[in-house]
mmCIF file of C-alpha atoms in Angstrom:
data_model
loop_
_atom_site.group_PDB
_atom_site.id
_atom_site.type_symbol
_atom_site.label_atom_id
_atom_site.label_comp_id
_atom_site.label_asym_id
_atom_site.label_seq_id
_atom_site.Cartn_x
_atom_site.Cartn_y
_atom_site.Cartn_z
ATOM 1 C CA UNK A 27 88.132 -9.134 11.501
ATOM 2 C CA UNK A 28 84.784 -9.915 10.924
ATOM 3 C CA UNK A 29 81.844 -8.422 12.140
ATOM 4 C CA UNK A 30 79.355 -10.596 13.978
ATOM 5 C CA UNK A 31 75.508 -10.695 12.662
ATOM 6 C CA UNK A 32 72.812 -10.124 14.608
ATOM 7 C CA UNK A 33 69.783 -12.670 15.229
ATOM 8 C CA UNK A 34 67.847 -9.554 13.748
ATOM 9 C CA UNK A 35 69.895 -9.645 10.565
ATOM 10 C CA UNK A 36 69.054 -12.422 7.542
ATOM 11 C CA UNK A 37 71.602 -13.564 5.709
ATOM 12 C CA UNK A 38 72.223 -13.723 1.888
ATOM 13 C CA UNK A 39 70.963 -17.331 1.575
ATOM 14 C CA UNK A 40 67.530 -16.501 3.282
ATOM 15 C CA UNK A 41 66.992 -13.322 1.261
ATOM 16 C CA UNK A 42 67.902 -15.661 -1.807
ATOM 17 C CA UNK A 43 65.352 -17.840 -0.625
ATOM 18 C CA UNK A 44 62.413 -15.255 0.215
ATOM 19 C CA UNK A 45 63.384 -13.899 -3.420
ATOM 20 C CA UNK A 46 62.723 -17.258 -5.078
ATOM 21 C CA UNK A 47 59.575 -17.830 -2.938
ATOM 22 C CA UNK A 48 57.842 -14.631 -3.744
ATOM 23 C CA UNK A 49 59.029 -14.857 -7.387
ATOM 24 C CA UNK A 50 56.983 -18.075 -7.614
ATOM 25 C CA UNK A 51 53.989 -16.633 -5.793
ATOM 26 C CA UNK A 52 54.347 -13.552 -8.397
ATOM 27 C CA UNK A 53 54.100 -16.297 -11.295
ATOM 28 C CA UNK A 54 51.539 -18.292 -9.331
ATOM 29 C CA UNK A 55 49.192 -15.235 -9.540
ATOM 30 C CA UNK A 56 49.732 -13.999 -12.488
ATOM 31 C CA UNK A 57 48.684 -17.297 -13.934
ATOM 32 C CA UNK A 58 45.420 -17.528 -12.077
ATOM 33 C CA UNK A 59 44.619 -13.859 -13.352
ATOM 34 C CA UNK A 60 45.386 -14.814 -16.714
ATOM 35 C CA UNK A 61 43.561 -17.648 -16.562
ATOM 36 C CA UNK A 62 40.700 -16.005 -15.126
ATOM 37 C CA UNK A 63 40.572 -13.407 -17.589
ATOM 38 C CA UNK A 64 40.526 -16.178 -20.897
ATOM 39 C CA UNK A 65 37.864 -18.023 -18.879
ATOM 40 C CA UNK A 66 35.743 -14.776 -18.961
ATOM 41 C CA UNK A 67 36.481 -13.869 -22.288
ATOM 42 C CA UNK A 68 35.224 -17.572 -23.270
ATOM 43 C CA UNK A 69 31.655 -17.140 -21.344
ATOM 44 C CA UNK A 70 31.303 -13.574 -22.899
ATOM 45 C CA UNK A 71 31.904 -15.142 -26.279
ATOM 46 C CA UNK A 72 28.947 -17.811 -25.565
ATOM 47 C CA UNK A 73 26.568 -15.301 -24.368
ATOM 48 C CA UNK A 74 27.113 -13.212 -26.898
ATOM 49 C CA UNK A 75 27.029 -15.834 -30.018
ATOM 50 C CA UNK A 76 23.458 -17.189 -27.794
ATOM 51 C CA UNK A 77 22.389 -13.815 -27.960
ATOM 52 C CA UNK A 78 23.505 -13.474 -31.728
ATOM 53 C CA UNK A 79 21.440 -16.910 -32.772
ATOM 54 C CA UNK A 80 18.504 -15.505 -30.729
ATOM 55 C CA UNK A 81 18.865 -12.386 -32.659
ATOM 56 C CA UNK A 82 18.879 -13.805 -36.162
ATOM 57 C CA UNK A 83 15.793 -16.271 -35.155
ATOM 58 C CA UNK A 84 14.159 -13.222 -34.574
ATOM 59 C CA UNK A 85 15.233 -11.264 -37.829
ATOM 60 C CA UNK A 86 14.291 -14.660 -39.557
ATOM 61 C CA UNK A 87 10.485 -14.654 -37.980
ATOM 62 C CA UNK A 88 10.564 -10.698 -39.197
ATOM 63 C CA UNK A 89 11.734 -11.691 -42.851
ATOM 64 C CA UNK A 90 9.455 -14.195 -42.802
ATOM 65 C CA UNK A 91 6.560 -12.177 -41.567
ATOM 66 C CA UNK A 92 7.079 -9.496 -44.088
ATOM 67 C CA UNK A 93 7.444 -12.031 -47.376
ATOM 68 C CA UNK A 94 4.256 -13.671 -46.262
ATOM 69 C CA UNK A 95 2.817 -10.330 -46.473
ATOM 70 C CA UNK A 96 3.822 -9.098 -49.930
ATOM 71 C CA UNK A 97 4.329 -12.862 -52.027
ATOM 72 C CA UNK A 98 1.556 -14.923 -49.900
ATOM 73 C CA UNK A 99 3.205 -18.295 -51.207
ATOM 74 C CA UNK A 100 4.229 -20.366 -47.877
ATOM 75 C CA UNK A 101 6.804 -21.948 -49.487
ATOM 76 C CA UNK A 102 7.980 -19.283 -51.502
ATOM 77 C CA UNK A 103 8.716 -17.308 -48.730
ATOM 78 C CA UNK A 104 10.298 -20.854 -46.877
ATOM 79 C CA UNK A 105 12.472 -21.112 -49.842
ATOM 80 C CA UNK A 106 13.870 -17.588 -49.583
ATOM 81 C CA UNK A 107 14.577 -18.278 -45.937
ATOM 82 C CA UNK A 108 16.410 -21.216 -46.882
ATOM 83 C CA UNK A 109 18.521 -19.350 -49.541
ATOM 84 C CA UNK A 110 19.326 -16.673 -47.083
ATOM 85 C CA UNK A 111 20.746 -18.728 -44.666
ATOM 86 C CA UNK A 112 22.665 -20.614 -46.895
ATOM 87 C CA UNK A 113 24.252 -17.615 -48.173
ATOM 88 C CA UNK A 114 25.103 -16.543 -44.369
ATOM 89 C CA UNK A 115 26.309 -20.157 -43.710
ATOM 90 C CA UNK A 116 28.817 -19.778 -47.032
ATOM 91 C CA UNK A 117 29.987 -17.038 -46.332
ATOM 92 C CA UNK A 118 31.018 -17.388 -42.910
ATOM 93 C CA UNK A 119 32.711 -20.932 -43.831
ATOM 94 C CA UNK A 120 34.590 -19.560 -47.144
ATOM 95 C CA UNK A 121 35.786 -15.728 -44.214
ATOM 96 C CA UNK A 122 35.938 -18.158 -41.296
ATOM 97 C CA UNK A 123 39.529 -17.324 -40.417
ATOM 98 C CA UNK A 124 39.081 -13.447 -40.674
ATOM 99 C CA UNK A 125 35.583 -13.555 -38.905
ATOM 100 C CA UNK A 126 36.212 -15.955 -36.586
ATOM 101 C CA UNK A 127 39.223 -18.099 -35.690
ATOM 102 C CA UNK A 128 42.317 -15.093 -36.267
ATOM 103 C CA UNK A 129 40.579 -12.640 -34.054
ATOM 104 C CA UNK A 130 39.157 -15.104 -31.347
ATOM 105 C CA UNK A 131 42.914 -16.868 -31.550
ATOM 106 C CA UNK A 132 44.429 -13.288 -31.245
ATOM 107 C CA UNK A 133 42.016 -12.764 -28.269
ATOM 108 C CA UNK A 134 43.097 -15.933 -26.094
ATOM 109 C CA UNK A 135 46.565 -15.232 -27.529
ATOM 110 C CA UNK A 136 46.576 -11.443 -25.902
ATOM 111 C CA UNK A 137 45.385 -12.144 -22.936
ATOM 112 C CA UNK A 138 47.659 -15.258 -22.038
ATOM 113 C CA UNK A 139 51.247 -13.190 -23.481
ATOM 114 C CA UNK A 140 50.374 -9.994 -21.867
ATOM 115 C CA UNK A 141 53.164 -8.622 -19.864
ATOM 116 C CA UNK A 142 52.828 -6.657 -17.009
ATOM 117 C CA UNK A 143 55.511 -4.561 -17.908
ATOM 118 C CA UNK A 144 52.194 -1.982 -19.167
ATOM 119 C CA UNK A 145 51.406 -1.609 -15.666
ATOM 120 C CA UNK A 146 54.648 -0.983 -14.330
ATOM 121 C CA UNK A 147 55.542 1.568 -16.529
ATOM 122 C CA UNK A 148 52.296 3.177 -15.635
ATOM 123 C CA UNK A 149 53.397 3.393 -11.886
ATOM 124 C CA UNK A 150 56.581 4.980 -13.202
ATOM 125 C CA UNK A 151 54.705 7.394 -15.176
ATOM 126 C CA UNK A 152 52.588 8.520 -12.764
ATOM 127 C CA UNK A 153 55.662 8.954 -9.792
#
């Protein structure tokens, strides 16, 4: 004989259902965290290289400052400059993976492919 449900009672299609629904809500939001997260990363990384370009203009007017004092030849001193940032230029194009593409990459990479497994096992750790 079988036993008769009550309205109360949902049955194994609707919990199926409510499953799949908050599974894609789950996904749903941790996309738009991830997202946000790589979005904030990407503004950090602008202010900080504009803050990095306004710091070398300044070590620039400082250099320059200081080899007008000592060699007093305008274009002397303009030359240097020159050389210097050439040499900064070469060697950030010949160490431009290791400086700057494998560790930004890495970056967007870690934040997109983090699981949340880290967090769960915290909760366990903690019970």
């Amino acid at each position: 004989m079988r036993q008769k449900r009550g309205k109360d009672e949902p049955s194994f299609v609707d919990t199926i259902k409510k499953y799949i629904d908050l599974k894609a809500e789950y996904y749903q939001l941790a996309f738009a965290e991830k997202v946000s997260l790589l979005v904030g990363k990407i503004v950090l990384l602008i202010f900080t290289a504009l803050l990095s370009l306004a710091l070398l203009l300044l070590m620039l007017l400082l250099i320059y400052n200081l080899l007008m004092t000592w060699i007093d030849i305008p274009w002397l001193v303009s030359l240097i400059e020159i050389g210097f940032i050439g040499l900064l230029m070469l060697i950030m194009w010949l160490f431009r993976y290791k400086l700057v593409i494998n560790p930004v990459a890495s970056s967007i990479i870690r934040s997109l492919l983090s699981s949340d497994d880290k967090e769960e096992e915290d909760e366990e750790d903690e019970e």
